[in-house]
GROMACS .gro file of C-alpha atoms in nm:
model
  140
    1UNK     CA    1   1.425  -1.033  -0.043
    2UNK     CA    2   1.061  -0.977  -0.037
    3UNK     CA    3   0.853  -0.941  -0.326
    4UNK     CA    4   0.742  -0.569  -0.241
    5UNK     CA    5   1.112  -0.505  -0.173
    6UNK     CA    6   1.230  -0.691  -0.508
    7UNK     CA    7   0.964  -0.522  -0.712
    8UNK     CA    8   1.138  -0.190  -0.580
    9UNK     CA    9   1.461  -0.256  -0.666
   10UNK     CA   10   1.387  -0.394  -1.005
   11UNK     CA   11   1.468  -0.781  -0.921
   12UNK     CA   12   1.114  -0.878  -0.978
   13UNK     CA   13   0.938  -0.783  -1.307
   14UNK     CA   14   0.614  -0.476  -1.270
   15UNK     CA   15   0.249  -0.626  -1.302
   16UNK     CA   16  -0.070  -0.695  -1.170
   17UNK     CA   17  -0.040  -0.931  -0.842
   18UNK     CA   18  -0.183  -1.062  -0.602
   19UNK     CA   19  -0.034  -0.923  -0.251
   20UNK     CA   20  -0.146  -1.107   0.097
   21UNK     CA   21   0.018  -0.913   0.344
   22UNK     CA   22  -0.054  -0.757   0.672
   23UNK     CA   23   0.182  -0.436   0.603
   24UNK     CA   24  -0.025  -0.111   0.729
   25UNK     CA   25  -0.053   0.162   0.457
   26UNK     CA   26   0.189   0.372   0.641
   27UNK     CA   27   0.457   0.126   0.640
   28UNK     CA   28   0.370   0.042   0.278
   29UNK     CA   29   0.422   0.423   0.186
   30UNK     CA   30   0.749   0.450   0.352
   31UNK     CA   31   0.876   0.155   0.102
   32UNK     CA   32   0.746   0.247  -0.157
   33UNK     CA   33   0.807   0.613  -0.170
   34UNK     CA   34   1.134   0.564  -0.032
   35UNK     CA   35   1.218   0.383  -0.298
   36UNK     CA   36   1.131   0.647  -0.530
   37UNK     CA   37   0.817   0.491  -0.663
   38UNK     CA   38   0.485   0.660  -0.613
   39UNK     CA   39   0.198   0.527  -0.440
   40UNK     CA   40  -0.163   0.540  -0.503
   41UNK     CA   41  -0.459   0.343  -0.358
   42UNK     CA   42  -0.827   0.237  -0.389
   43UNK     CA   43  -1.007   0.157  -0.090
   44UNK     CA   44  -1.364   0.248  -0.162
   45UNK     CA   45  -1.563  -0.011  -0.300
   46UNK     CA   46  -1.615   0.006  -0.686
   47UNK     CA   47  -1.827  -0.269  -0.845
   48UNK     CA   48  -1.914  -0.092  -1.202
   49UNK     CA   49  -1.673  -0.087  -1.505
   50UNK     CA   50  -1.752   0.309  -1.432
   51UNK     CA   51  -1.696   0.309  -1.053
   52UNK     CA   52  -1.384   0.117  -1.102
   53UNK     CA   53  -1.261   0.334  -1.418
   54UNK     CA   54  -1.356   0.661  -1.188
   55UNK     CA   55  -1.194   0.517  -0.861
   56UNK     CA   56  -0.833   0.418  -1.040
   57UNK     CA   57  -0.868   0.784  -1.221
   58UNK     CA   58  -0.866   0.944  -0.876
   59UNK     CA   59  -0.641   0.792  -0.718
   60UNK     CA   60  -0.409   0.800  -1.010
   61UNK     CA   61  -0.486   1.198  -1.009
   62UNK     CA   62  -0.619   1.171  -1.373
   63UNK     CA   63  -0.738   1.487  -1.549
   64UNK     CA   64  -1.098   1.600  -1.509
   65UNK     CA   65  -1.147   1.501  -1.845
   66UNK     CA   66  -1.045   1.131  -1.820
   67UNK     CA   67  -1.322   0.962  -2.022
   68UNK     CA   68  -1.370   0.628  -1.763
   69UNK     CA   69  -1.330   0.392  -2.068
   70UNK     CA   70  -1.035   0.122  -2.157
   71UNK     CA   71  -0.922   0.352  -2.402
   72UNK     CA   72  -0.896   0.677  -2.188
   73UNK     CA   73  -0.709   0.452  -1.921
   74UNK     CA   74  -0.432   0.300  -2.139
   75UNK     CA   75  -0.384   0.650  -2.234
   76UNK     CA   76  -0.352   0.769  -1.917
   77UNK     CA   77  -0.161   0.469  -1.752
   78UNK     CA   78   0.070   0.578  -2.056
   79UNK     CA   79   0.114   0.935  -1.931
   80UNK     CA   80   0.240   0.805  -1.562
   81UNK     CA   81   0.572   1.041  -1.479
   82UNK     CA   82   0.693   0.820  -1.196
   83UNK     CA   83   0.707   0.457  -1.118
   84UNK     CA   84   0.368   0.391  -0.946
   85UNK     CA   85   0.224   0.122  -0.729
   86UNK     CA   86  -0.168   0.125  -0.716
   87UNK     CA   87  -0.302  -0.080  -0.449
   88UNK     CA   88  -0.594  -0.215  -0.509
   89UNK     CA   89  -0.767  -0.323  -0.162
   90UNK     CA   90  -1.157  -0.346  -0.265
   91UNK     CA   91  -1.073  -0.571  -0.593
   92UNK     CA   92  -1.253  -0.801  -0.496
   93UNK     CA   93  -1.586  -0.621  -0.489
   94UNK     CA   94  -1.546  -0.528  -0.882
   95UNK     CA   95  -1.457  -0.886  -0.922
   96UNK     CA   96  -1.750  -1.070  -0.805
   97UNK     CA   97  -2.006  -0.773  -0.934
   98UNK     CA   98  -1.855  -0.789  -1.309
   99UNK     CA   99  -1.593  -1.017  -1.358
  100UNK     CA  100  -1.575  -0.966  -1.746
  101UNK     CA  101  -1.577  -0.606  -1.704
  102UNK     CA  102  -1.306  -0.650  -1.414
  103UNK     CA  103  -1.083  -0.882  -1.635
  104UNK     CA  104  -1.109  -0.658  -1.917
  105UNK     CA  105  -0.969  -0.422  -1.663
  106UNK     CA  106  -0.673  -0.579  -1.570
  107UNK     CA  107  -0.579  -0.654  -1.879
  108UNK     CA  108  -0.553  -0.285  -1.974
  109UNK     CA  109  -0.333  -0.268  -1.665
  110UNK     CA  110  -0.087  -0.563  -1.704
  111UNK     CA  111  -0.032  -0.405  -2.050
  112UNK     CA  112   0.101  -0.104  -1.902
  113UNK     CA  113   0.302  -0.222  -1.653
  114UNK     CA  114   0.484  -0.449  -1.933
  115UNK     CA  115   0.542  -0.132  -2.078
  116UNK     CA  116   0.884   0.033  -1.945
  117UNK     CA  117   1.131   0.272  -2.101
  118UNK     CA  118   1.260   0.608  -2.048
  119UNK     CA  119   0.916   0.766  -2.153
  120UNK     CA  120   0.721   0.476  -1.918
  121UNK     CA  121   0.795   0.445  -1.580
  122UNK     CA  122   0.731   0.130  -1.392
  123UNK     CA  123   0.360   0.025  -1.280
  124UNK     CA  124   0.240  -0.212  -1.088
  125UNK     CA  125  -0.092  -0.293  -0.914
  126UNK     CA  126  -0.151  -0.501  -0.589
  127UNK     CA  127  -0.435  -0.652  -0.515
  128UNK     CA  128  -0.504  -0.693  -0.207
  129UNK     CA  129  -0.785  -0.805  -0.013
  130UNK     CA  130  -1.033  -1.090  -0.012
  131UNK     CA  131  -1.153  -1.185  -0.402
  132UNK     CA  132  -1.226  -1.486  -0.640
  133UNK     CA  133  -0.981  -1.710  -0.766
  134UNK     CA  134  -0.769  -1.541  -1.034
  135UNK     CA  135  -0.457  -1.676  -1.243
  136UNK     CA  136  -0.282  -1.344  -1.118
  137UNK     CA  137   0.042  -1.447  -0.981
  138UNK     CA  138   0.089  -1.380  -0.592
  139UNK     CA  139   0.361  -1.156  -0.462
  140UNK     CA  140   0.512  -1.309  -0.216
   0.00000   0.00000   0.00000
């Protein structure tokens, strides 16, 4: 089973991975939304803490009001109503411009996708894309 198709089925655990794949987007929404999940991607480049924080609020569909800070974001990663996978295909950009900023990031992140239960539906983020080294785990 592939990781994509494990992570859909529950076999492999939500989180913030590293995903080297050829799939095309299409294909990629066809698993993933027929799997139930939702699907959500940045593929503008964002290099800021701000342009990153804006670019995951839009394509999360955050309210208007979402305040682009770590705060604002855990709170609403928290208010997610379906299982989501954001891919992330410009990472790398934010990466190499700010790489504290961009860690501090992804931290928020992995802590909400180790948060599940019937009020917190799965998340996940893919990375994918050319970027620095990272100890992200791969998806295979």
């Amino acid at each position: 089973m592939s990781g994509l198709a494990g992570l859909l089925a529950g076999k492999v655990d939500p989180g913030v991975y590293r995903w080297h794949t050829e799939l095309s987007a299409a294909d990629l929404s066809e698993s993933v939304t027929g799997a139930g999940w939702s699907l959500a991607q940045i593929a503008d480049v964002a290099e800021t803490k701000d342009e990153v924080l804006g670019a995951i609020g839009a394509a999360l569909g955050f309210p208007a009001h979402f305040g682009r800070n770590l705060d604002a974001l855990w709170d609403s990663l928290r208010d997610l109503s379906a299982p989501t996978v954001l891919l992330w295909e410009t990472w790398g950009c934010a990466a190499y411009a700010d790489r504290a900023g961009f860690d501090r990031i992804v931290r928020v992140l992995q802590d909400r996708s180790a948060e599940i239960s019937e009020d917190r539906p799965a998340f996940t983020v893919l990375l994918r894309g050319e970027g620095p080294e990272t100890d992200l785990p791969d998806l295979g």
